[in-house]
PDB file of C-alpha atoms in Angstrom:
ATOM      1  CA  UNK A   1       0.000   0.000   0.000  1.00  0.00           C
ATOM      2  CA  UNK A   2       1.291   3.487  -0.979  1.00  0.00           C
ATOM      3  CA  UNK A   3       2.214   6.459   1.822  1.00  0.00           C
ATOM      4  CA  UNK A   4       1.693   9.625   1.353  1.00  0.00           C
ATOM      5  CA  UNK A   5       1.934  12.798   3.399  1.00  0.00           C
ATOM      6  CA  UNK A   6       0.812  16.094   2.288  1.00  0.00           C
ATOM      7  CA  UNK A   7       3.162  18.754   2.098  1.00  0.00           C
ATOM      8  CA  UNK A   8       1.251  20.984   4.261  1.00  0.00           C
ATOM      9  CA  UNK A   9       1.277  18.543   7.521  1.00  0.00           C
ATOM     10  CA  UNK A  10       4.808  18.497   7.446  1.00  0.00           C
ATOM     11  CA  UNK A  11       5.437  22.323   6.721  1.00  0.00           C
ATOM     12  CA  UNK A  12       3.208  22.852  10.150  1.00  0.00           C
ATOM     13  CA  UNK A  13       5.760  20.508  11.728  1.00  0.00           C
ATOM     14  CA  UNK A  14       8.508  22.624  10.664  1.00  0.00           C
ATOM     15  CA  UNK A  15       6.591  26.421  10.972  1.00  0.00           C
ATOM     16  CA  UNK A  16       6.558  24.900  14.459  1.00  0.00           C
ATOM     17  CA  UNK A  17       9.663  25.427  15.105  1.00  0.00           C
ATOM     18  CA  UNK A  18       9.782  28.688  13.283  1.00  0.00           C
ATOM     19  CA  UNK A  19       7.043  30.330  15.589  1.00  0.00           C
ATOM     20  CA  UNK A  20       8.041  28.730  18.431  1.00  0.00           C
ATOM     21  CA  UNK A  21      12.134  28.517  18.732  1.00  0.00           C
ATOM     22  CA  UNK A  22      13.632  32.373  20.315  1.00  0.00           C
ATOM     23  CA  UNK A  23      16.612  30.810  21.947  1.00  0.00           C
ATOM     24  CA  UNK A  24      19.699  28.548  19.937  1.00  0.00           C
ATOM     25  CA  UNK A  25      22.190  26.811  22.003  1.00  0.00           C
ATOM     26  CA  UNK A  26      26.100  26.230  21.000  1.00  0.00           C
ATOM     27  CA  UNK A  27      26.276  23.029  23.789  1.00  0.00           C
ATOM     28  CA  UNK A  28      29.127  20.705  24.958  1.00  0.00           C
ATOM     29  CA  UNK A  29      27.731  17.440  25.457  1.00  0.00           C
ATOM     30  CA  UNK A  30      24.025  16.442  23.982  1.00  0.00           C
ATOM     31  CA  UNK A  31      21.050  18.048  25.487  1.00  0.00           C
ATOM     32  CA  UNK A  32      18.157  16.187  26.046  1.00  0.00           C
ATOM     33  CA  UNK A  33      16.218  18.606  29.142  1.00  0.00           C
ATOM     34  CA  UNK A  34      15.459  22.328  28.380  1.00  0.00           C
ATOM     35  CA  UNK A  35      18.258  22.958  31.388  1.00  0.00           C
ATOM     36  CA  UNK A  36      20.519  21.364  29.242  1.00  0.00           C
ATOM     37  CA  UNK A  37      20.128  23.809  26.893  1.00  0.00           C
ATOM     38  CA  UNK A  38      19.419  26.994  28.772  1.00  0.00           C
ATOM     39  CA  UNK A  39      21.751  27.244  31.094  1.00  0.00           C
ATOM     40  CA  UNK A  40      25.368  27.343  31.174  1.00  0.00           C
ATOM     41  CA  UNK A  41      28.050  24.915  31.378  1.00  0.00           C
ATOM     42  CA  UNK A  42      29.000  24.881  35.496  1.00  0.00           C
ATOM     43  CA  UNK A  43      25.498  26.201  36.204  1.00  0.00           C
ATOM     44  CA  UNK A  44      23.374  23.063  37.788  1.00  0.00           C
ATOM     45  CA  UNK A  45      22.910  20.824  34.569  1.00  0.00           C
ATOM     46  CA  UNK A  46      23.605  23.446  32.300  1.00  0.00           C
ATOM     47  CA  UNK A  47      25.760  22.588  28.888  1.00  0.00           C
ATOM     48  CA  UNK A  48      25.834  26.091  27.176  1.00  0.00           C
ATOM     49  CA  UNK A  49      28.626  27.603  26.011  1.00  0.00           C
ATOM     50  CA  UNK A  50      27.154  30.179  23.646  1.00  0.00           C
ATOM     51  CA  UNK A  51      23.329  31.358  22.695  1.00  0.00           C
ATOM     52  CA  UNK A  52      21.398  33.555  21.038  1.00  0.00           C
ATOM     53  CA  UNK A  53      17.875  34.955  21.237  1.00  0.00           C
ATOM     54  CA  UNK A  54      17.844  36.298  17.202  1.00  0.00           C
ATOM     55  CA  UNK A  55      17.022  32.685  15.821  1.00  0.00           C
ATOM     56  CA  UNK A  56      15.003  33.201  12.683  1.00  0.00           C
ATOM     57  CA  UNK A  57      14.383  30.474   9.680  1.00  0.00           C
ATOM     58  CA  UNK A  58      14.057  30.764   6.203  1.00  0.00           C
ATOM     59  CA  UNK A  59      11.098  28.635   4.595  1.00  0.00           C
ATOM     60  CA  UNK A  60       9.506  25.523   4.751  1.00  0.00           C
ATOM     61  CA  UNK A  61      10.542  24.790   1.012  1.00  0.00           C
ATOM     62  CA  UNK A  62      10.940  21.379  -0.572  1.00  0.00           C
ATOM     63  CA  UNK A  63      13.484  19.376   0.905  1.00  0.00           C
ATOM     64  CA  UNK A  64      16.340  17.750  -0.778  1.00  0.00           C
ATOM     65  CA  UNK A  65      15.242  14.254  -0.391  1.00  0.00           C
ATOM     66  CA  UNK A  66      12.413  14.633  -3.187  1.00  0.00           C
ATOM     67  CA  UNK A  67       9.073  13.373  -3.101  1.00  0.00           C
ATOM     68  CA  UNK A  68       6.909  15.477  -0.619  1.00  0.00           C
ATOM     69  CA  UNK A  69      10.698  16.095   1.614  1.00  0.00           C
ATOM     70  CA  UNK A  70      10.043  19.112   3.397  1.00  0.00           C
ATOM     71  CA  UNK A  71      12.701  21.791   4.811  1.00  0.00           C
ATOM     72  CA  UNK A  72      13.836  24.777   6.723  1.00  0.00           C
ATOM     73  CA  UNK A  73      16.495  26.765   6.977  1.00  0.00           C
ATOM     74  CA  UNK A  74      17.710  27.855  10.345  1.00  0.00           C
ATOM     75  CA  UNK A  75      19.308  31.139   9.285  1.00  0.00           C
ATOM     76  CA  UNK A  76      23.138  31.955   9.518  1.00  0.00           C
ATOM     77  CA  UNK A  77      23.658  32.666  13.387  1.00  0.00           C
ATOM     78  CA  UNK A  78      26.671  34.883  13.246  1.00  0.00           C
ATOM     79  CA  UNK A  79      29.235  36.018  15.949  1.00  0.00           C
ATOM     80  CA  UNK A  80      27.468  34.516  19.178  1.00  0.00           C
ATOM     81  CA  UNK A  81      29.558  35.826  21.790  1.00  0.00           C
ATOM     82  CA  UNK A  82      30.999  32.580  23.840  1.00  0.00           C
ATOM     83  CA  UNK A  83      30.430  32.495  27.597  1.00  0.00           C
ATOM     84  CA  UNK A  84      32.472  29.759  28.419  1.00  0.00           C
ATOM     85  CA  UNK A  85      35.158  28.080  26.959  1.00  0.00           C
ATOM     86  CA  UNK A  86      34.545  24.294  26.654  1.00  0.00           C
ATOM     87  CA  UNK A  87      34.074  21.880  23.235  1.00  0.00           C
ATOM     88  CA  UNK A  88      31.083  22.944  21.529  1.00  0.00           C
ATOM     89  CA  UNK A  89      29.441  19.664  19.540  1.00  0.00           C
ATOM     90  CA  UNK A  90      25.603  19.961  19.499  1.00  0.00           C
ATOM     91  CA  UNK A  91      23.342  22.867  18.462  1.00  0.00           C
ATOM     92  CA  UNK A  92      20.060  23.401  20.455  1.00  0.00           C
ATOM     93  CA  UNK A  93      16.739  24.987  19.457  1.00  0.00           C
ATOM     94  CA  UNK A  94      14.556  26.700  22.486  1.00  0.00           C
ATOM     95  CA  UNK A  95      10.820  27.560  23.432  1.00  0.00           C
ATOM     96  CA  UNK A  96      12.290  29.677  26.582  1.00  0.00           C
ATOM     97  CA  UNK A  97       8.280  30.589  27.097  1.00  0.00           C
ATOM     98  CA  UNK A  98       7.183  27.151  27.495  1.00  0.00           C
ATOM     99  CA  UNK A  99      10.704  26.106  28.903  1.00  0.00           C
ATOM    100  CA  UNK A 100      11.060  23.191  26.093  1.00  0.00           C
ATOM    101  CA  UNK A 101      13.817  21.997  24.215  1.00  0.00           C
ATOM    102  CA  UNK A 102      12.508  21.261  20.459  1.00  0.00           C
ATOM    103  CA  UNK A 103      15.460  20.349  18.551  1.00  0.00           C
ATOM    104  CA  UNK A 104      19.037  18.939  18.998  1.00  0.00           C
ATOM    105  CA  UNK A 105      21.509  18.708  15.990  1.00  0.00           C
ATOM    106  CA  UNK A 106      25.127  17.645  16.039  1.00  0.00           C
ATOM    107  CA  UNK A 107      28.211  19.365  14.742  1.00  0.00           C
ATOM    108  CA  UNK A 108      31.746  19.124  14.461  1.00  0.00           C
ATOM    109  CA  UNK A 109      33.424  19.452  17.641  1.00  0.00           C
ATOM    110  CA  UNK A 110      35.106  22.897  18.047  1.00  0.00           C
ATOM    111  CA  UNK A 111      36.973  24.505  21.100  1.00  0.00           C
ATOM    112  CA  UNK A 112      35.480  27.616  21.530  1.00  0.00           C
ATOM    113  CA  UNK A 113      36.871  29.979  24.290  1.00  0.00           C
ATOM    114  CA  UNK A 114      34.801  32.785  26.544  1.00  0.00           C
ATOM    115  CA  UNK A 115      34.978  36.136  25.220  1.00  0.00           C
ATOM    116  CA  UNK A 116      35.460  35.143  21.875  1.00  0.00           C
ATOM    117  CA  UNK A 117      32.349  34.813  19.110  1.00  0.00           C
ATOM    118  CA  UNK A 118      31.093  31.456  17.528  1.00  0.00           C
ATOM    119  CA  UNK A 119      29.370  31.507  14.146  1.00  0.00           C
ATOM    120  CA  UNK A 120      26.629  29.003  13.975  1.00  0.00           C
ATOM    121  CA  UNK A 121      25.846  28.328   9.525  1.00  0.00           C
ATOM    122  CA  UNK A 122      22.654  28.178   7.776  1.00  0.00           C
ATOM    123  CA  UNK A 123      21.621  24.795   8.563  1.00  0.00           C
ATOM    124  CA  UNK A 124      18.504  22.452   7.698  1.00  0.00           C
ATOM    125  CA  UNK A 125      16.182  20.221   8.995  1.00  0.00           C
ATOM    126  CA  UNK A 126      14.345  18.047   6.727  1.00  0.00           C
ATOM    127  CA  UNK A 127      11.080  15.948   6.988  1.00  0.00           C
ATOM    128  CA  UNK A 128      11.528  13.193   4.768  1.00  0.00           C
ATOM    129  CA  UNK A 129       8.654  11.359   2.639  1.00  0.00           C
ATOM    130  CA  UNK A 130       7.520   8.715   4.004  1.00  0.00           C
ATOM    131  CA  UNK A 131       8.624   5.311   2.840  1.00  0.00           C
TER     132      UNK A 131
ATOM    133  CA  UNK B   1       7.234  34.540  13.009  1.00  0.00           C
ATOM    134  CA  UNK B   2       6.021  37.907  13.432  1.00  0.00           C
ATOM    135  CA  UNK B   3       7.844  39.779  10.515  1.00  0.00           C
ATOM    136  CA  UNK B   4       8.807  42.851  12.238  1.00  0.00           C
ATOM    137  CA  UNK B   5      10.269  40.122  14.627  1.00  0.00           C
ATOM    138  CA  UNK B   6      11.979  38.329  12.375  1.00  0.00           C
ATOM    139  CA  UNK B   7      13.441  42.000  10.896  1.00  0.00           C
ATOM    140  CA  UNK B   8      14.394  42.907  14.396  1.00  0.00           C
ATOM    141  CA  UNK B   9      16.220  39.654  15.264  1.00  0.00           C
ATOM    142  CA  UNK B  10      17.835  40.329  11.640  1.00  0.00           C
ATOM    143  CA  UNK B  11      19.195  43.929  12.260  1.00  0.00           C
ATOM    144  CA  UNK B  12      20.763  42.750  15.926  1.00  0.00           C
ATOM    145  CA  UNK B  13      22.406  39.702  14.333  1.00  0.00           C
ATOM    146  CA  UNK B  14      23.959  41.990  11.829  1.00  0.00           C
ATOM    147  CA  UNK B  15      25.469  44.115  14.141  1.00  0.00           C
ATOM    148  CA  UNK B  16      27.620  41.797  15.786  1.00  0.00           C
ATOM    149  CA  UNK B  17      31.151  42.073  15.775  1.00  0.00           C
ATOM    150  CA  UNK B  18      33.602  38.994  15.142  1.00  0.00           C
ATOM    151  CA  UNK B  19      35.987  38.304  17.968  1.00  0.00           C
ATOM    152  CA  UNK B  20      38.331  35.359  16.369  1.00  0.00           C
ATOM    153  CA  UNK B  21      35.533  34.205  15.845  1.00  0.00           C
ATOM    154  CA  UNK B  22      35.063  30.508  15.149  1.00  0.00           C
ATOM    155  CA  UNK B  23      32.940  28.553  12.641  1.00  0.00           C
ATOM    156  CA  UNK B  24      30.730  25.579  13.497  1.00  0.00           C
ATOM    157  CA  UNK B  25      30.157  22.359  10.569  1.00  0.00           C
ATOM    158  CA  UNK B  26      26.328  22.016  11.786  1.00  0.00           C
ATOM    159  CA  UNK B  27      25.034  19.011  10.785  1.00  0.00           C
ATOM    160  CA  UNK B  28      21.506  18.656   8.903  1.00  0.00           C
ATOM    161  CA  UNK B  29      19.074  17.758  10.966  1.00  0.00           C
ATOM    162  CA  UNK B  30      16.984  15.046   8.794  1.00  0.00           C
ATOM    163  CA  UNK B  31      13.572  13.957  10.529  1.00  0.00           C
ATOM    164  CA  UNK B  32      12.561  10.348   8.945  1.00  0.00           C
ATOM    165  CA  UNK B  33       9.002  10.624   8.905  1.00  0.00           C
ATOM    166  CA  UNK B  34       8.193   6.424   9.798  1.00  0.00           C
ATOM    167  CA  UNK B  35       9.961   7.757  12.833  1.00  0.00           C
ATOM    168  CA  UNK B  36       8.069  10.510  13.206  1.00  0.00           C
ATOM    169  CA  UNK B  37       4.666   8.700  13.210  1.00  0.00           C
ATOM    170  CA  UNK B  38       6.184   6.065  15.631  1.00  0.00           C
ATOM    171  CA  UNK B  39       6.761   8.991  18.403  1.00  0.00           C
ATOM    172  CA  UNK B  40       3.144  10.131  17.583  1.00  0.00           C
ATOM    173  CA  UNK B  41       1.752   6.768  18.423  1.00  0.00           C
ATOM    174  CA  UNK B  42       3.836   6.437  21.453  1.00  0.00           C
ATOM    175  CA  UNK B  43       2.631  10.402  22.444  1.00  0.00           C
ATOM    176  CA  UNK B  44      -0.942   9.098  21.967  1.00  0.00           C
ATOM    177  CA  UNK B  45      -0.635   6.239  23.869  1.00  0.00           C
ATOM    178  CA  UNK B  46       1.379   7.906  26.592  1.00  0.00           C
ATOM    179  CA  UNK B  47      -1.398  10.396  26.625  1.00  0.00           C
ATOM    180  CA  UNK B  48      -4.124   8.048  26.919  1.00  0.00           C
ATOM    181  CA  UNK B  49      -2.062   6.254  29.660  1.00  0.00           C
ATOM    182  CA  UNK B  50      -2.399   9.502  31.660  1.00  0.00           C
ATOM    183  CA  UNK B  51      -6.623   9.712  31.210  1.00  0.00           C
ATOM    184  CA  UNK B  52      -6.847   6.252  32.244  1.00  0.00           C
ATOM    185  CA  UNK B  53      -4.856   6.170  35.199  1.00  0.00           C
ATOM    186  CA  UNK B  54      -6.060   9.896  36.293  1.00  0.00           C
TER     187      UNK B  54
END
């Protein structure tokens, strides 16, 4: 029997995020609790080294895996000033309203030291069809 | 997004300044949606759980 999703379900998935995310986290070690990814390294639970309040996202848009793929684009984060220093390897998107942690993404671990800026890249997250 | 939010957030993001600053490799984030329906069910049912126990 054939799947199918309409485009529209999964572009509310992603406008989700979009109306929803107004804090990214730079984070050593992988969140998985909004503490995680609100508060700073050596604060309680915290793993934050760097974050922003200007998230913003471009789209959704198809997505690059064809078929009824769906995408955004979480907009170039530049110059983040770091808070502490520490090995940043997971990105972290924010409800800071709600208190909820929405998305987690990896990335190439990077020492990044306090008083210095970090430069998070257009990134995407993609809803694939289903199979 | 509000778009005068979303212009706001723009402007202050484009007034930062770089301090050797440092470039993350971010990895896509791809959401398989057979996954996704699997963490729906399990939502549901854990929701469900709740009413019948409460």
């Amino acid at each position: 029997m054939g799947k199918l999703v309409a485009s529209a379900v999964l572009d509310a998935a992603l406008q989700y995020l979009e109306d929803n995310v107004d804090w990214i986290a730079v984070c050593e070690g992988a969140p998985t609790t909004y503490e995680h990814a609100h508060s700073n390294k050596g604060t309680g639970a915290g793993k934050v080294l760097a974050h922003s309040v200007t998230p913003t996202f471009t789209g959704p848009a198809a997505g690059d895996g064809g078929g009824t793929s769906r995408k955004t684009t979480v907009d170039q984060e530049p110059t983040i000033t770091v808070d502490i220093t520490g090995d940043a390897d997971h990105v972290a998107l924010v409800k800071t309203g709600t208190t909820v942690l929405l998305y987690v993404t990896t990335c190439t671990l990077q020492t990044l030291t306090a008083a210095n800026t970090v430069t998070i890249p257009a990134w995407d997250i993609e809803i694939g069809s289903p199979t | 997004m509000d778009p005068k939010e979303k212009a706001r957030r723009k402007l202050e993001k484009a007034m930062r300044q770089p301090v050797n600053d440092v470039v993350l490799e971010v990895q896509k984030g791809t959401i398989d949606i057979n996954d996704l329906f699997k963490k729906i069910d399990e939502k549901v049912r854990e929701a469900q759980d709740g009413k019948a126990r409460s």
